[in-house]
Amino acid sequence: MRTWFEPEEFSAAVDARHESRDGRPAYWDGARIRFFLLRYVPYKVTAPRKELDLAPEVLRTYLRYLDVTGLRDP
């Protein structure tokens, strides 16, 4: 069984922010979340549909982790 941090979607979330203009992997706002879920995942992530459907929950879990640990960029 896979855990939340193993799917390609988690790696893709970090990559999407790292590859962005500002390169800040812990900075997420509404526009960046929409870009990741609606543009980045469909065009850049290759995985079975079942795993792609996990992208919103994986991102939500990642953002919660960043928030709880104090790592989320203001």
CSV table of N, CA and C in Angstrom, one decimal, residues 19-72:
chain,number,residue,atom,x,y,z
A,19,GLU,N,10.0,24.4,-10.3
A,19,GLU,CA,10.2,24.9,-11.7
A,19,GLU,C,9.5,26.2,-11.9
A,20,SER,N,8.8,26.7,-11.0
A,20,SER,CA,8.1,28.0,-11.2
A,20,SER,C,9.1,29.2,-11.3
A,21,ARG,N,8.6,30.3,-11.6
A,21,ARG,CA,9.4,31.5,-11.8
A,21,ARG,C,10.1,31.8,-10.5
A,22,ASP,N,9.4,31.7,-9.3
A,22,ASP,CA,10.0,32.1,-8.0
A,22,ASP,C,10.8,30.9,-7.4
A,23,GLY,N,10.4,29.7,-7.8
A,23,GLY,CA,11.1,28.5,-7.3
A,23,GLY,C,10.9,28.2,-5.8
A,24,ARG,N,9.8,28.7,-5.2
A,24,ARG,CA,9.6,28.5,-3.8
A,24,ARG,C,8.6,27.3,-3.5
A,25,PRO,N,9.1,26.2,-3.2
A,25,PRO,CA,8.3,25.0,-3.1
A,25,PRO,C,7.2,25.0,-2.0
A,26,ALA,N,7.4,25.9,-1.0
A,26,ALA,CA,6.5,26.0,0.1
A,26,ALA,C,5.5,27.1,0.0
A,27,TYR,N,5.5,27.8,-1.1
A,27,TYR,CA,4.6,29.0,-1.4
A,27,TYR,C,3.5,28.5,-2.3
A,28,TRP,N,2.3,28.5,-1.7
A,28,TRP,CA,1.1,28.1,-2.4
A,28,TRP,C,0.0,29.1,-2.2
A,29,ASP,N,-0.7,29.6,-3.2
A,29,ASP,CA,-1.9,30.4,-3.1
A,29,ASP,C,-2.9,29.9,-4.0
A,30,GLY,N,-4.0,30.5,-4.1
A,30,GLY,CA,-5.1,29.9,-4.9
A,30,GLY,C,-4.7,29.7,-6.4
A,31,ALA,N,-4.0,30.7,-6.9
A,31,ALA,CA,-3.6,30.6,-8.3
A,31,ALA,C,-2.6,29.5,-8.6
A,32,ARG,N,-1.7,29.3,-7.7
A,32,ARG,CA,-0.7,28.2,-7.8
A,32,ARG,C,-1.4,26.8,-7.6
A,33,ILE,N,-2.3,26.8,-6.7
A,33,ILE,CA,-3.1,25.5,-6.5
A,33,ILE,C,-3.9,25.2,-7.8
A,34,ARG,N,-4.6,26.1,-8.3
A,34,ARG,CA,-5.3,25.9,-9.6
A,34,ARG,C,-4.4,25.5,-10.7
A,35,PHE,N,-3.3,26.2,-10.9
A,35,PHE,CA,-2.4,25.9,-11.9
A,35,PHE,C,-1.9,24.4,-11.8
A,36,PHE,N,-1.5,24.0,-10.6
A,36,PHE,CA,-1.0,22.7,-10.3
A,36,PHE,C,-2.1,21.6,-10.7
A,37,LEU,N,-3.3,21.8,-10.2
A,37,LEU,CA,-4.3,20.8,-10.4
A,37,LEU,C,-4.9,20.8,-11.8
A,38,LEU,N,-5.0,22.0,-12.4
A,38,LEU,CA,-5.7,22.0,-13.7
A,38,LEU,C,-4.8,22.1,-14.9
A,39,ARG,N,-3.5,22.4,-14.7
A,39,ARG,CA,-2.6,22.5,-15.8
A,39,ARG,C,-1.4,21.6,-15.7
A,40,TYR,N,-0.7,21.6,-14.5
A,40,TYR,CA,0.5,20.9,-14.3
A,40,TYR,C,0.2,19.3,-14.3
A,41,VAL,N,-0.7,18.9,-13.5
A,41,VAL,CA,-1.0,17.5,-13.3
A,41,VAL,C,-1.4,16.9,-14.7
A,42,PRO,N,-2.4,17.5,-15.3
A,42,PRO,CA,-2.9,16.8,-16.6
A,42,PRO,C,-1.8,16.8,-17.7
A,43,TYR,N,-0.9,17.7,-17.7
A,43,TYR,CA,0.0,17.8,-18.8
A,43,TYR,C,1.4,17.2,-18.5
A,44,LYS,N,1.8,17.1,-17.2
A,44,LYS,CA,3.1,16.7,-16.9
A,44,LYS,C,3.2,15.4,-16.1
A,45,VAL,N,2.1,14.9,-15.5
A,45,VAL,CA,2.2,13.7,-14.6
A,45,VAL,C,1.7,12.5,-15.4
A,46,THR,N,2.5,11.5,-15.5
A,46,THR,CA,2.1,10.3,-16.2
A,46,THR,C,1.8,9.2,-15.1
A,47,ALA,N,0.6,8.9,-14.9
A,47,ALA,CA,0.2,7.9,-13.9
A,47,ALA,C,-1.2,7.3,-14.3
A,48,PRO,N,-1.5,6.2,-13.7
A,48,PRO,CA,-2.9,5.7,-13.9
A,48,PRO,C,-3.9,6.7,-13.4
A,49,ARG,N,-5.1,6.7,-14.0
A,49,ARG,CA,-6.2,7.7,-13.7
A,49,ARG,C,-6.5,7.6,-12.2
A,50,LYS,N,-6.5,6.4,-11.6
A,50,LYS,CA,-6.8,6.2,-10.2
A,50,LYS,C,-5.8,7.0,-9.3
A,51,GLU,N,-4.6,7.1,-9.7
A,51,GLU,CA,-3.6,7.9,-9.0
A,51,GLU,C,-3.7,9.4,-9.3
A,52,LEU,N,-4.0,9.7,-10.5
A,52,LEU,CA,-4.2,11.1,-10.8
A,52,LEU,C,-5.4,11.7,-10.0
A,53,ASP,N,-6.4,10.9,-9.8
A,53,ASP,CA,-7.5,11.4,-9.0
A,53,ASP,C,-7.2,11.8,-7.6
A,54,LEU,N,-6.0,11.3,-7.1
A,54,LEU,CA,-5.6,11.6,-5.8
A,54,LEU,C,-4.9,12.9,-5.6
A,55,ALA,N,-4.6,13.6,-6.7
A,55,ALA,CA,-3.8,14.8,-6.7
A,55,ALA,C,-4.4,15.9,-5.8
A,56,PRO,N,-5.7,16.2,-5.7
A,56,PRO,CA,-6.2,17.2,-4.8
A,56,PRO,C,-6.0,16.8,-3.3
A,57,GLU,N,-6.2,15.5,-3.0
A,57,GLU,CA,-6.0,15.1,-1.6
A,57,GLU,C,-4.5,15.1,-1.3
A,58,VAL,N,-3.7,14.7,-2.2
A,58,VAL,CA,-2.2,14.7,-1.9
A,58,VAL,C,-1.7,16.1,-1.7
A,59,LEU,N,-2.2,17.0,-2.5
A,59,LEU,CA,-1.8,18.4,-2.3
A,59,LEU,C,-2.3,19.0,-1.0
A,60,ARG,N,-3.6,18.7,-0.7
A,60,ARG,CA,-4.1,19.1,0.6
A,60,ARG,C,-3.3,18.6,1.8
A,61,THR,N,-2.9,17.3,1.7
A,61,THR,CA,-2.1,16.8,2.8
A,61,THR,C,-0.8,17.4,2.9
A,62,TYR,N,-0.1,17.7,1.7
A,62,TYR,CA,1.1,18.4,1.7
A,62,TYR,C,1.0,19.8,2.3
A,63,LEU,N,0.0,20.5,1.9
A,63,LEU,CA,-0.2,21.9,2.4
A,63,LEU,C,-0.4,21.8,3.9
A,64,ARG,N,-1.2,20.9,4.4
A,64,ARG,CA,-1.4,20.7,5.9
A,64,ARG,C,-0.1,20.5,6.6
A,65,TYR,N,0.8,19.6,6.0
A,65,TYR,CA,2.1,19.3,6.6
A,65,TYR,C,2.9,20.6,6.6
A,66,LEU,N,3.0,21.3,5.6
A,66,LEU,CA,3.8,22.5,5.5
A,66,LEU,C,3.3,23.5,6.6
A,67,ASP,N,2.0,23.6,6.8
A,67,ASP,CA,1.4,24.5,7.7
A,67,ASP,C,1.7,24.1,9.2
A,68,VAL,N,1.5,22.8,9.5
A,68,VAL,CA,1.7,22.3,10.8
A,68,VAL,C,3.1,22.4,11.3
A,69,THR,N,4.0,22.2,10.4
A,69,THR,CA,5.5,22.2,10.7
A,69,THR,C,6.0,23.6,10.6
A,70,GLY,N,5.2,24.6,10.2
A,70,GLY,CA,5.7,25.9,10.1
A,70,GLY,C,6.6,26.2,8.9
A,71,LEU,N,6.5,25.3,8.0
A,71,LEU,CA,7.3,25.4,6.7
A,71,LEU,C,6.6,26.2,5.6
A,72,ARG,N,5.3,26.4,5.7
A,72,ARG,CA,4.6,27.0,4.6
A,72,ARG,C,5.0,28.4,4.5
